Amino acid sequence: MSIVYLNGSYMPMSEAKISPMDRGFLFGDGIYEVIPSYDGKLVGFGPHIDRMNEGLGFIDVKFNYSHADWRAVCENLIEKNGGGNLGIYLHVSRGADSKRFHAYPEDIEATVFAFVFEIPAAPVADKEVAKAYKVSSTEDLRWKRCNIKSTALLGNVMHFQQGHASGNNEILLYNADGELTEGSACNAYIVKDGVVITPPLDNQILPGITRLMLLDILNKDGSIKVEERVVTMDEVRNADEIWLTSSSKEIAPVVELDGQPVGDGNIGDVWVKAQALYSAGKYDY
Ligand code: PDD
């Protein structure tokens, strides 16, 4: 049975109850995180908590669990749910109000919820066993604050569903100028002539923690050149490789875009090298 954390207590999922007046439920007024954990070892714990605190600051939710408080929640959930390969979902909403009114209420307590879900074993840098992704693409119709990891995910959900309904694993999004932003639930990259290129951080994309760690690992290693710059969809369609990153996928190689092969249609050599470096360095954050 799944044990969850709600407002300071651990309980079976079936006993966790929140008010229908919770602003997370009514407005999607909250911030969340997903942290991967393999055999009890957390990946990117510090940067994930920093991003959540930054998000709570953006939306002015007064709430301050320390890193140690959050680490205890994560470790207790891992232990109470039997360990293994888990995604740890952390969620803080503004809390439950007595009425439905858009403005932020003054004196309500934030609602804090966390649960774990199983994730696949960590990817290994081997073309034979890696999952090859197929993606479609569409204009990014989400809001202009995609840098906030808000629980209001309807825009992302609708885009993901578009890709899913057409038999794809993900969907790449581009802005009105035909520039790549990200995937509906991941960051996006191309590889051209051995160089890894990814859109710069701005309000059009989430500052992914896998992205942060991957770019740091690649830059420190130095054997693969990295560029953070605008990427046009023409470049995406002519890329040698396309990758996606997220906490539960790590680096996912894409072999098909809108029904066309990416590069030669196979998982690329730069992916193998990058995933190997990521696998070796990911517990250092
Ligand atoms: N999604 N961009 C979007 C829109 C995302 O939803 C995610 C993660 C990422 C990658 O971020 P990170 O590397 O920190 O996981 C980028 C998750 C995991 C989700 O919503 O389930």
Coordinates of C-alpha atoms and ligand atoms in Angstrom, one line a residue:
M1 CA 0.0 0.0 0.0
S2 CA 1.2 3.5 -0.9
I3 CA 2.1 5.7 2.1
V4 CA 1.9 9.4 1.5
Y5 CA 2.8 12.6 3.4
L6 CA 0.1 15.2 4.0
N7 CA 0.6 18.3 6.3
G8 CA 3.1 16.7 8.7
S9 CA 1.7 13.2 8.8
Y10 CA 2.3 9.9 7.0
M11 CA -0.8 7.8 6.1
P12 CA -2.1 5.4 3.5
M13 CA -3.0 7.1 0.2
S14 CA -6.7 6.2 0.8
E15 CA -6.8 8.2 4.0
A16 CA -5.2 11.4 2.6
K17 CA -8.0 14.0 2.3
I18 CA -7.9 17.7 1.4
S19 CA -10.6 20.4 1.3
P20 CA -12.4 21.0 -2.1
M21 CA -11.8 24.6 -1.2
D22 CA -8.0 24.1 -1.5
R23 CA -6.7 26.7 -4.0
G24 CA -4.5 24.0 -5.5
F25 CA -7.8 22.2 -6.5
L26 CA -9.8 25.3 -7.5
F27 CA -7.0 27.3 -9.3
G28 CA -4.0 25.1 -9.7
D29 CA -2.4 27.6 -7.2
G30 CA 0.7 25.7 -6.2
I31 CA 4.2 24.5 -7.0
Y32 CA 5.5 21.0 -7.4
E33 CA 8.6 19.0 -7.8
V34 CA 9.5 15.5 -9.0
I35 CA 12.8 14.1 -7.6
P36 CA 14.1 10.7 -8.8
S37 CA 15.6 8.2 -6.4
Y38 CA 17.4 5.0 -7.3
D39 CA 17.9 2.5 -4.4
G40 CA 17.4 5.2 -1.9
K41 CA 19.9 7.7 -3.6
L42 CA 18.3 11.0 -4.5
V43 CA 19.2 12.7 -7.8
G44 CA 19.6 16.5 -7.7
F45 CA 17.9 17.0 -4.3
G46 CA 19.4 20.4 -3.5
P47 CA 18.6 22.0 -6.9
H48 CA 15.1 20.6 -6.9
I49 CA 14.4 22.1 -3.5
D50 CA 16.0 25.4 -4.5
R51 CA 13.7 25.5 -7.6
M52 CA 10.6 24.8 -5.5
N53 CA 11.5 27.6 -3.1
E54 CA 12.1 30.0 -6.0
G55 CA 8.7 29.0 -7.4
L56 CA 6.9 29.6 -4.1
G57 CA 8.6 33.0 -4.0
F58 CA 7.3 33.8 -7.5
I59 CA 3.7 33.2 -6.4
D60 CA 4.2 34.6 -2.9
V61 CA 3.3 31.5 -0.9
K62 CA 4.8 31.9 2.6
F63 CA 6.2 28.5 3.4
N64 CA 9.6 27.4 4.5
Y65 CA 10.5 23.8 5.0
S66 CA 14.3 23.7 5.2
H67 CA 16.3 21.4 3.0
A68 CA 16.6 19.1 6.0
D69 CA 12.8 19.0 6.5
W70 CA 12.3 18.0 2.9
R71 CA 15.1 15.5 3.0
A72 CA 13.4 13.8 5.9
V73 CA 10.1 13.7 4.1
C74 CA 11.8 12.1 1.0
E75 CA 13.8 9.6 3.1
N76 CA 10.8 8.6 5.2
L77 CA 8.6 8.1 2.1
I78 CA 11.3 6.0 0.4
E79 CA 11.6 3.8 3.5
K80 CA 7.9 3.5 4.2
N81 CA 7.3 2.5 0.6
G82 CA 10.0 -0.1 0.4
G83 CA 12.6 1.7 -1.7
G84 CA 13.5 0.7 -5.2
N85 CA 13.3 3.2 -8.2
L86 CA 11.0 6.0 -7.2
G87 CA 9.9 9.4 -8.3
I88 CA 9.1 11.5 -5.3
Y89 CA 6.4 14.1 -6.0
L90 CA 6.4 17.1 -3.7
H91 CA 3.5 19.6 -3.8
V92 CA 2.8 22.8 -1.9
S93 CA -0.4 24.7 -2.6
R94 CA -1.5 28.0 -1.2
G95 CA -4.0 26.2 1.0
A96 CA -7.8 26.0 1.6
D97 CA -9.8 29.2 1.8
S98 CA -13.4 29.7 3.0
K99 CA -14.6 31.2 -0.3
R100 CA -13.6 31.2 -3.9
F101 CA -11.9 34.6 -4.5
H102 CA -9.0 35.1 -6.9
A103 CA -6.8 37.3 -4.7
Y104 CA -4.3 35.7 -2.4
P105 CA -5.9 35.2 1.1
E106 CA -3.9 36.5 4.0
D107 CA -4.0 33.9 6.7
I108 CA -4.3 30.4 5.3
E109 CA -1.9 27.6 5.8
A110 CA -0.2 26.0 2.8
T111 CA -1.2 22.4 2.0
V112 CA 1.8 20.1 1.7
F113 CA 1.5 16.8 0.0
A114 CA 4.1 14.2 -1.1
F115 CA 3.9 10.7 -2.6
V116 CA 6.1 8.3 -4.5
F117 CA 5.6 6.4 -7.7
E118 CA 7.6 3.8 -9.4
I119 CA 9.9 4.8 -12.2
P120 CA 11.9 2.6 -14.6
A121 CA 15.5 1.7 -13.7
A122 CA 18.0 4.4 -14.5
P123 CA 18.8 4.4 -18.3
V124 CA 22.1 3.0 -19.2
A125 CA 24.3 4.4 -22.0
D126 CA 23.7 1.5 -24.4
K127 CA 21.9 1.8 -27.8
E128 CA 20.7 -1.8 -27.6
V129 CA 18.6 -1.4 -24.5
A130 CA 17.8 2.4 -24.5
K131 CA 14.2 3.4 -25.2
A132 CA 14.0 5.3 -28.5
Y133 CA 11.4 8.1 -28.5
K134 CA 9.1 9.2 -31.2
V135 CA 7.8 12.7 -31.0
S136 CA 5.5 15.0 -32.9
S137 CA 5.6 18.8 -32.9
T138 CA 3.2 21.7 -32.6
E139 CA 3.1 25.4 -31.7
D140 CA 3.5 26.1 -28.0
L141 CA 0.1 27.4 -26.8
R142 CA 0.9 27.5 -23.0
W143 CA 1.2 30.6 -20.9
K144 CA 4.2 33.1 -20.7
R145 CA 5.4 31.9 -17.3
C146 CA 6.7 28.4 -18.2
N147 CA 9.7 29.0 -15.9
I148 CA 7.4 28.5 -12.9
K149 CA 6.8 24.8 -12.0
S150 CA 3.1 25.4 -11.3
T151 CA 0.7 22.6 -10.6
A152 CA -1.6 24.4 -13.2
L153 CA -0.5 22.0 -15.9
L154 CA -3.5 22.0 -18.2
G155 CA -1.6 23.6 -21.1
N156 CA 1.1 20.9 -20.8
V157 CA -1.5 18.2 -20.4
M158 CA -3.3 19.2 -23.5
H159 CA -0.1 19.3 -25.5
F160 CA 1.1 15.9 -24.1
Q161 CA -2.3 14.4 -25.0
Q162 CA -1.9 15.7 -28.6
G163 CA 1.3 13.8 -29.0
H164 CA 0.0 10.7 -27.2
A165 CA -3.2 10.6 -29.3
S166 CA -1.1 10.5 -32.4
G167 CA 0.9 7.5 -31.1
N168 CA 4.0 9.5 -30.0
N169 CA 5.9 9.5 -26.7
E170 CA 6.2 13.3 -26.4
I171 CA 5.6 16.4 -28.4
L172 CA 8.1 19.2 -29.2
L173 CA 6.8 22.7 -28.9
Y174 CA 7.9 25.8 -30.8
N175 CA 7.0 29.5 -30.4
A176 CA 5.3 31.8 -33.0
D177 CA 8.7 32.5 -34.5
G178 CA 9.3 28.8 -35.2
E179 CA 11.8 28.5 -32.4
L180 CA 12.1 25.4 -30.2
T181 CA 10.9 25.9 -26.7
E182 CA 10.7 22.5 -24.9
G183 CA 8.6 19.3 -24.7
S184 CA 5.3 19.2 -22.9
A185 CA 7.0 17.5 -19.9
C186 CA 10.7 17.8 -20.7
N187 CA 13.5 20.0 -22.0
A188 CA 14.7 19.6 -25.5
Y189 CA 18.1 19.5 -27.3
I190 CA 19.6 19.0 -30.7
V191 CA 23.0 17.7 -31.7
K192 CA 24.6 19.0 -34.9
D193 CA 28.1 18.2 -36.0
G194 CA 28.9 16.9 -32.5
V195 CA 27.7 20.1 -30.7
V196 CA 24.8 19.9 -28.2
I197 CA 22.5 22.9 -28.6
T198 CA 19.6 23.7 -26.3
P199 CA 17.3 26.8 -26.0
P200 CA 18.4 29.4 -23.3
L201 CA 16.6 29.7 -20.0
D202 CA 13.8 32.3 -20.2
N203 CA 10.0 32.5 -19.5
Q204 CA 9.3 30.0 -22.4
I205 CA 10.8 26.9 -20.7
L206 CA 11.1 25.3 -17.3
P207 CA 14.6 25.4 -15.9
G208 CA 15.0 21.7 -15.7
I209 CA 17.2 20.2 -13.0
T210 CA 18.3 17.4 -15.4
R211 CA 19.2 20.1 -17.9
L212 CA 21.1 22.0 -15.2
M213 CA 23.1 18.9 -14.2
L214 CA 23.6 17.6 -17.7
L215 CA 25.0 21.0 -19.0
D216 CA 27.2 21.2 -15.9
I217 CA 28.5 17.7 -16.4
L218 CA 29.2 18.2 -20.1
N219 CA 30.9 21.6 -19.6
K220 CA 33.1 20.2 -16.8
D221 CA 34.0 17.1 -18.9
G222 CA 34.8 19.3 -21.9
S223 CA 34.8 16.6 -24.6
I224 CA 31.4 17.6 -26.0
K225 CA 30.7 21.3 -26.9
V226 CA 27.5 22.8 -25.5
E227 CA 25.7 25.9 -26.8
E228 CA 22.6 27.5 -25.1
R229 CA 21.0 29.5 -27.8
V230 CA 17.9 29.9 -29.9
V231 CA 17.2 26.7 -31.9
T232 CA 14.9 27.0 -35.0
M233 CA 12.6 24.2 -36.1
D234 CA 14.5 24.1 -39.3
E235 CA 17.6 23.2 -37.3
V236 CA 15.5 20.6 -35.3
R237 CA 14.4 19.0 -38.5
N238 CA 18.0 18.8 -39.8
A239 CA 19.6 17.7 -36.5
D240 CA 21.9 14.7 -36.3
E241 CA 20.3 13.8 -32.9
I242 CA 17.4 15.1 -30.8
W243 CA 17.3 14.5 -27.0
L244 CA 14.7 15.1 -24.3
T245 CA 15.6 15.4 -20.6
S246 CA 13.5 15.1 -17.4
S247 CA 13.9 13.7 -14.0
S248 CA 12.3 10.4 -14.7
K249 CA 13.8 10.0 -18.2
E250 CA 17.3 11.3 -17.7
I251 CA 18.4 11.8 -21.4
A252 CA 16.0 10.3 -23.8
P253 CA 17.1 9.8 -27.5
V254 CA 14.5 10.7 -30.1
V255 CA 14.7 8.8 -33.4
E256 CA 11.5 10.0 -35.1
L257 CA 10.0 13.5 -35.5
D258 CA 6.6 14.0 -37.2
G259 CA 7.0 10.6 -38.8
Q260 CA 10.5 11.4 -40.3
P261 CA 13.8 9.8 -39.1
V262 CA 16.0 12.0 -36.9
G263 CA 19.5 11.9 -38.5
D264 CA 20.0 8.3 -39.7
G265 CA 17.0 7.2 -37.7
N266 CA 19.1 5.5 -35.0
I267 CA 20.1 6.5 -31.5
G268 CA 23.3 8.6 -31.9
D269 CA 26.8 8.3 -30.6
V270 CA 26.8 11.6 -28.8
W271 CA 23.8 10.4 -26.8
V272 CA 25.8 7.4 -25.7
K273 CA 28.7 9.5 -24.4
A274 CA 26.4 12.1 -22.7
Q275 CA 24.3 9.5 -21.0
A276 CA 27.4 7.7 -19.8
L277 CA 28.8 11.0 -18.3
Y278 CA 25.4 11.8 -16.8
S279 CA 25.1 8.3 -15.2
A280 CA 28.5 8.7 -13.7
G281 CA 28.0 12.3 -12.3
K282 CA 24.3 12.5 -11.4
Y283 CA 24.7 11.7 -7.7
D284 CA 27.1 14.7 -7.1
Y285 CA 24.3 17.3 -7.0
Ligands
PDD1 N1 8.4 17.3 -15.8 N2 9.9 21.0 -18.9 C1 8.7 20.7 -18.4 C2 7.5 21.4 -19.0 C3 8.5 19.7 -17.5 O1 7.3 19.3 -17.0 C4 9.7 19.0 -17.0 C5 9.6 18.0 -15.9 C6 10.9 19.4 -17.5 C7 12.2 18.8 -17.0 O2 12.5 19.2 -15.7 P1 13.4 18.3 -14.7 O3 14.6 17.9 -15.4 O4 13.6 19.1 -13.5 O5 12.5 17.1 -14.3 C8 11.0 20.4 -18.4 C9 8.1 16.4 -14.8 C10 9.1 15.5 -14.3 C11 6.7 16.1 -14.5 O6 5.9 17.1 -14.6 O7 6.3 15.0 -14.2

